[in-house]
Each structure stands twice: as C-alpha cells, then as structure tokens.
Amino acid sequence: MALVDVAVSDPNGASKFYGELFGWDFDPELWPNGYRYARVDGSVVAGIRPLNDQESAKWDVYFGVDDVDVIAAKVSDLGGQVVFGPNDAGDAGKVAIGLDTAFGAFGLWEAGAGWDFVQGRDDTLVWSELLTPEASVDEFYSSLFGFETHQIGEEAFDYTVWTLGGETSVGRLKSSDGESASWTPYFGVDSSVGTDKVVARASELGAQVLFGPADIPAGRVATLRDPFGAQFSLVDLSRSTR
C-alpha cells in the first residue's frame, strides 16, 4: 500500500487515541478539509480526515501506482468507477478514489518525490483486508494491479490472499450476510508488548473489542472499533505459525 487513512467525526480526538495507542505524531492540518498525516520517526504511517456527508467512520487504503491517470482510466474499463480525481496532492504525489465492481472504495496513489510512507513494522500497517459481498472482485483487482489470487477458504469462509511479485499484503473475505464492502487495516504489535496488552490499552482509551485476542496462523490478532466507529485490527506477527 501507499497510504491508509481514517475518516472520523472528530479528527482531533482520533489523533489523540491513535497517538497514545501507537505513539504516532501528527502534522498540523494540511488542507482546509482538516486532513493531517500521522508519523513515526518522521515518516508517514497514516492519515486522518473528517467525515464527508453521508459517510460512516472507516479506514481507506491506497494502492501505489506508477501512473494514476492510466490506472484510473483502467478502473472504468473494468467496470468500476472513479469518484474523485486524479488530483494533485502537492509533493506527496497524485491521488484518485475509485469504486470496485461491488462498490467497495479504494484509493490510487502516484507517489511524488517528497513521499515517504512506512509500513511493515511495529505500530504501522502490516496487512490490509477487504470484506466484500462479491468474491468476483478478485478478478477486478487482479486485472487492475496484476495480483495473483490464492484461495485459502471456501463456503462459509471464502478467503483469498493477493500476491504481487511474490509478496502477500492483501486478503479478501466474502461477507456471509451481504454486508457492504469495507477495508480493515492490520497494525503490527511489538512482540515484547504483545497483542493482549495493546488491546487492554485500546480499551482504556475507549475502543471496543470486536474479536480476540486470538491466535490464528498469521499471529495473535484482535479486531477493534475505535471510539469514533472505525474498525481496525492488531497482529503480533512473531506469533505466526506459518
């Protein structure tokens, strides 16, 4: 991914929550809409923005692309929709927002010379998971980005992982009750602290525990809803049994 960001009703409150939970620092508001970046050691790890009209609190993901104009045009060719952009985002690059064939939102990010997004370590993004009512979106994302898809679940647990260049960073779960599409980011947990303690701290800060902590093949995980309604997960990858 090139970025993840969270839309909430109270960006200041969310900044305090995630800052205390993960140790993130926050830039001043960058644009009139109140968008700001979260950083670890000076590098961007996430964004926070206010909700737009008719939105619910949520996390969004942005796929890194070499040419956002070309990929945005391809979105429409594959049956999706571009609902924002492509627009310039200053030194950070160029951005567009699309909808897949099941109306799941996703971002496209063409990095600029000044862009520095960190992932794959403690307190940063390590995995992204798409919940969707339509398993056929595998074909859409595969055609758009070149992912290879690998089925690891069936029937009641229809799950695929998407790989690119031998690296796996995205999972797709088919909703069993027709729930609309949404993304859940997984943030890495310091193994010396552990998922359970981070969950306990999140609860103290006002988060609701939706699942776990529990051991799965990927590690010890938990899924939470922040105090403003956005869902995210934690994973201690050192507990992986793969």
CSV table of C-alpha atoms in Angstrom, one decimal:
chain,number,residue,atom,x,y,z
A,1,MET,CA,0.0,0.0,0.0
A,2,ALA,CA,1.0,3.6,-0.5
A,3,LEU,CA,-1.2,5.0,2.3
A,4,VAL,CA,-4.0,4.2,4.7
A,5,ASP,CA,-6.3,6.9,6.3
A,6,VAL,CA,-9.2,7.0,8.6
A,7,ALA,CA,-12.3,9.2,8.3
A,8,VAL,CA,-13.9,10.1,11.6
A,9,SER,CA,-16.2,12.7,13.1
A,10,ASP,CA,-13.5,14.0,15.5
A,11,PRO,CA,-10.0,14.1,13.9
A,12,ASN,CA,-8.6,15.7,17.0
A,13,GLY,CA,-10.0,13.0,19.2
A,14,ALA,CA,-8.8,10.3,16.8
A,15,SER,CA,-5.3,11.8,16.7
A,16,LYS,CA,-5.2,11.6,20.5
A,17,PHE,CA,-6.4,8.0,20.5
A,18,TYR,CA,-4.0,6.7,17.9
A,19,GLY,CA,-1.2,8.8,19.2
A,20,GLU,CA,-1.5,7.3,22.6
A,21,LEU,CA,-2.0,3.8,21.3
A,22,PHE,CA,0.7,3.6,18.7
A,23,GLY,CA,3.0,6.5,19.6
A,24,TRP,CA,2.2,8.4,16.4
A,25,ASP,CA,2.9,12.1,16.0
A,26,PHE,CA,0.7,14.3,13.9
A,27,ASP,CA,1.3,17.1,11.5
A,28,PRO,CA,-0.8,20.3,11.7
A,29,GLU,CA,-3.8,20.3,9.4
A,30,LEU,CA,-2.5,20.3,5.8
A,31,TRP,CA,-5.6,21.4,3.9
A,32,PRO,CA,-8.8,23.3,4.6
A,33,ASN,CA,-10.7,20.0,5.0
A,34,GLY,CA,-8.6,19.2,8.1
A,35,TYR,CA,-6.6,16.3,6.6
A,36,ARG,CA,-3.4,15.5,8.5
A,37,TYR,CA,-0.6,12.9,8.4
A,38,ALA,CA,0.4,10.6,11.3
A,39,ARG,CA,4.2,9.9,11.5
A,40,VAL,CA,6.7,7.6,13.2
A,41,ASP,CA,10.2,8.9,13.3
A,42,GLY,CA,9.3,11.5,10.8
A,43,SER,CA,7.9,9.1,8.2
A,44,VAL,CA,4.2,9.0,7.3
A,45,VAL,CA,2.3,5.9,8.6
A,46,ALA,CA,-1.4,7.0,8.1
A,47,GLY,CA,-3.7,9.9,7.5
A,48,ILE,CA,-6.7,11.2,9.4
A,49,ARG,CA,-9.5,13.3,7.9
A,50,PRO,CA,-13.0,14.5,8.9
A,51,LEU,CA,-16.1,12.5,7.6
A,52,ASN,CA,-17.7,13.7,4.4
A,53,ASP,CA,-21.5,14.0,4.2
A,54,GLN,CA,-23.3,10.6,4.4
A,55,GLU,CA,-20.1,8.7,5.3
A,56,SER,CA,-19.6,6.4,8.3
A,57,ALA,CA,-16.3,6.2,10.2
A,58,LYS,CA,-13.9,4.0,8.2
A,59,TRP,CA,-10.4,3.2,7.2
A,60,ASP,CA,-9.4,3.5,3.5
A,61,VAL,CA,-6.5,2.1,1.6
A,62,TYR,CA,-4.5,3.5,-1.3
A,63,PHE,CA,-2.7,1.3,-3.8
A,64,GLY,CA,0.6,2.6,-5.1
A,65,VAL,CA,0.7,3.1,-8.9
A,66,ASP,CA,3.3,4.4,-11.3
A,67,ASP,CA,0.7,6.4,-13.4
A,68,VAL,CA,-2.5,7.3,-11.6
A,69,ASP,CA,-4.1,8.6,-14.8
A,70,VAL,CA,-3.6,5.4,-16.7
A,71,ILE,CA,-4.8,3.2,-13.8
A,72,ALA,CA,-7.9,5.4,-13.2
A,73,ALA,CA,-8.9,5.0,-16.8
A,74,LYS,CA,-8.5,1.3,-16.5
A,75,VAL,CA,-10.8,1.3,-13.4
A,76,SER,CA,-13.7,2.3,-15.7
A,77,ASP,CA,-12.7,-0.1,-18.4
A,78,LEU,CA,-13.0,-3.0,-15.9
A,79,GLY,CA,-16.5,-2.0,-14.7
A,80,GLY,CA,-15.5,0.2,-11.7
A,81,GLN,CA,-16.0,3.9,-11.2
A,82,VAL,CA,-13.6,6.8,-10.5
A,83,VAL,CA,-15.4,9.1,-8.0
A,84,PHE,CA,-12.6,11.5,-7.2
A,85,GLY,CA,-9.6,12.8,-9.1
A,86,PRO,CA,-7.0,12.2,-10.3
A,87,ASN,CA,-5.9,15.3,-8.3
A,88,ASP,CA,-2.5,16.6,-7.3
A,89,ALA,CA,-1.6,16.2,-3.6
A,90,GLY,CA,1.4,18.5,-3.6
A,91,ASP,CA,4.9,17.0,-3.2
A,92,ALA,CA,3.2,13.8,-1.9
A,93,GLY,CA,2.0,12.9,-5.4
A,94,LYS,CA,-1.3,12.4,-7.2
A,95,VAL,CA,-4.4,10.7,-5.9
A,96,ALA,CA,-7.7,9.2,-7.1
A,97,ILE,CA,-10.6,7.3,-5.4
A,98,GLY,CA,-12.4,4.5,-7.2
A,99,LEU,CA,-15.2,2.0,-6.5
A,100,ASP,CA,-14.7,-1.6,-7.4
A,101,THR,CA,-17.4,-3.8,-9.1
A,102,ALA,CA,-19.0,-4.4,-5.7
A,103,PHE,CA,-19.0,-0.7,-4.8
A,104,GLY,CA,-16.0,-1.0,-2.4
A,105,ALA,CA,-14.0,2.2,-2.2
A,106,PHE,CA,-10.2,2.2,-2.8
A,107,GLY,CA,-7.5,4.8,-3.4
A,108,LEU,CA,-4.8,5.1,-6.1
A,109,TRP,CA,-1.6,6.9,-5.1
A,110,GLU,CA,1.1,8.0,-7.5
A,111,ALA,CA,4.0,8.9,-5.2
A,112,GLY,CA,5.8,12.2,-5.6
A,113,ALA,CA,9.4,13.0,-4.9
A,114,GLY,CA,8.5,14.0,-1.3
A,115,TRP,CA,6.5,11.0,-0.4
A,116,ASP,CA,7.8,8.7,2.5
A,117,PHE,CA,5.2,6.1,3.7
A,118,VAL,CA,6.5,3.4,6.1
A,119,GLN,CA,4.8,0.1,6.7
A,120,GLY,CA,5.7,-3.5,7.7
A,121,ARG,CA,6.9,-2.8,11.2
A,122,ASP,CA,5.6,-2.3,14.7
A,123,ASP,CA,2.8,0.3,15.0
A,124,THR,CA,2.4,0.6,11.2
A,125,LEU,CA,0.4,-1.1,8.6
A,126,VAL,CA,1.4,-4.8,8.0
A,127,TRP,CA,-1.8,-6.2,6.3
A,128,SER,CA,-4.9,-5.0,4.6
A,129,GLU,CA,-8.2,-6.9,4.4
A,130,LEU,CA,-11.2,-6.3,2.2
A,131,LEU,CA,-14.6,-7.5,3.3
A,132,THR,CA,-16.9,-7.7,0.2
A,133,PRO,CA,-20.3,-9.2,-0.7
A,134,GLU,CA,-18.8,-10.3,-4.1
A,135,ALA,CA,-15.9,-12.7,-4.4
A,136,SER,CA,-15.7,-11.7,-8.1
A,137,VAL,CA,-13.8,-8.5,-7.1
A,138,ASP,CA,-10.7,-10.8,-7.1
A,139,GLU,CA,-10.8,-10.6,-10.9
A,140,PHE,CA,-11.2,-6.8,-10.9
A,141,TYR,CA,-8.2,-6.2,-8.6
A,142,SER,CA,-6.2,-8.8,-10.4
A,143,SER,CA,-6.8,-7.2,-13.8
A,144,LEU,CA,-6.2,-3.7,-12.4
A,145,PHE,CA,-3.0,-4.3,-10.5
A,146,GLY,CA,-1.7,-7.7,-11.6
A,147,PHE,CA,-2.3,-9.5,-8.4
A,148,GLU,CA,-2.2,-13.3,-8.3
A,149,THR,CA,-5.0,-14.7,-6.1
A,150,HIS,CA,-4.8,-17.7,-3.9
A,151,GLN,CA,-7.9,-19.3,-2.3
A,152,ILE,CA,-7.4,-20.4,1.3
A,153,GLY,CA,-11.0,-20.7,2.4
A,154,GLU,CA,-14.3,-21.9,1.0
A,155,GLU,CA,-18.1,-21.8,1.6
A,156,ALA,CA,-18.7,-20.1,4.9
A,157,PHE,CA,-15.1,-18.8,5.0
A,158,ASP,CA,-14.4,-17.7,1.4
A,159,TYR,CA,-11.0,-16.1,1.7
A,160,THR,CA,-8.3,-15.3,-0.8
A,161,VAL,CA,-4.9,-13.7,-0.5
A,162,TRP,CA,-3.5,-11.4,-3.2
A,163,THR,CA,0.2,-11.5,-4.0
A,164,LEU,CA,2.3,-9.3,-6.3
A,165,GLY,CA,6.0,-10.1,-7.0
A,166,GLY,CA,5.9,-12.9,-4.5
A,167,GLU,CA,4.8,-10.7,-1.6
A,168,THR,CA,1.4,-11.1,0.1
A,169,SER,CA,-0.1,-8.0,1.6
A,170,VAL,CA,-3.9,-8.1,1.0
A,171,GLY,CA,-6.6,-10.5,2.0
A,172,ARG,CA,-10.2,-10.7,0.6
A,173,LEU,CA,-13.0,-12.1,2.8
A,174,LYS,CA,-16.5,-12.6,1.3
A,175,SER,CA,-19.2,-11.4,3.7
A,176,SER,CA,-21.7,-14.1,4.6
A,177,ASP,CA,-24.6,-11.7,5.3
A,178,GLY,CA,-24.4,-9.4,2.4
A,179,GLU,CA,-22.6,-6.7,4.4
A,180,SER,CA,-21.3,-3.9,2.3
A,181,ALA,CA,-17.6,-3.6,1.3
A,182,SER,CA,-15.1,-2.2,3.8
A,183,TRP,CA,-11.4,-2.3,4.5
A,184,THR,CA,-9.7,-3.3,7.8
A,185,PRO,CA,-6.0,-2.3,8.3
A,186,TYR,CA,-3.9,-4.5,10.5
A,187,PHE,CA,-1.2,-2.8,12.5
A,188,GLY,CA,1.9,-4.6,13.8
A,189,VAL,CA,2.3,-5.2,17.5
A,190,ASP,CA,5.7,-5.1,19.3
A,191,SER,CA,6.3,-8.7,20.3
A,192,SER,CA,7.8,-7.5,23.6
A,193,VAL,CA,4.5,-6.0,24.5
A,194,GLY,CA,2.0,-8.4,22.8
A,195,THR,CA,-1.4,-8.1,21.4
A,196,ASP,CA,-3.2,-8.6,24.7
A,197,LYS,CA,-1.6,-5.6,26.4
A,198,VAL,CA,-2.2,-3.3,23.3
A,199,VAL,CA,-5.9,-4.4,23.3
A,200,ALA,CA,-6.2,-3.6,27.0
A,201,ARG,CA,-4.7,-0.2,26.4
A,202,ALA,CA,-7.0,0.5,23.5
A,203,SER,CA,-10.0,-0.4,25.7
A,204,GLU,CA,-8.8,2.0,28.3
A,205,LEU,CA,-8.7,4.7,25.6
A,206,GLY,CA,-12.3,4.0,24.7
A,207,ALA,CA,-12.1,1.3,21.9
A,208,GLN,CA,-14.5,-1.6,21.7
A,209,VAL,CA,-13.1,-5.1,21.2
A,210,LEU,CA,-14.9,-7.0,18.4
A,211,PHE,CA,-12.8,-10.1,18.2
A,212,GLY,CA,-9.9,-11.7,20.1
A,213,PRO,CA,-7.3,-11.5,21.1
A,214,ALA,CA,-6.9,-14.9,19.5
A,215,ASP,CA,-4.2,-17.0,17.8
A,216,ILE,CA,-4.5,-17.6,14.1
A,217,PRO,CA,-1.9,-18.8,11.6
A,218,ALA,CA,-0.8,-15.2,10.9
A,219,GLY,CA,-0.2,-14.4,14.5
A,220,ARG,CA,-2.1,-13.2,17.6
A,221,VAL,CA,-4.8,-10.9,16.4
A,222,ALA,CA,-7.6,-8.7,17.6
A,223,THR,CA,-10.2,-6.5,15.9
A,224,LEU,CA,-11.4,-3.3,17.5
A,225,ARG,CA,-13.6,-0.3,16.8
A,226,ASP,CA,-12.0,3.0,17.8
A,227,PRO,CA,-14.0,5.4,19.9
A,228,PHE,CA,-15.3,7.1,16.7
A,229,GLY,CA,-16.5,4.0,15.0
A,230,ALA,CA,-13.7,3.0,12.6
A,231,GLN,CA,-12.6,-0.7,12.6
A,232,PHE,CA,-9.0,-1.8,12.7
A,233,SER,CA,-7.0,-4.8,13.7
A,234,LEU,CA,-3.8,-5.7,15.6
A,235,VAL,CA,-1.5,-8.5,14.9
A,236,ASP,CA,1.7,-9.8,16.6
A,237,LEU,CA,3.4,-11.5,13.6
A,238,SER,CA,6.0,-13.1,15.9
A,239,ARG,CA,3.2,-15.5,17.0
A,240,SER,CA,2.7,-16.7,13.4
A,241,THR,CA,2.6,-20.5,12.9
A,242,ARG,CA,3.1,-20.3,9.1
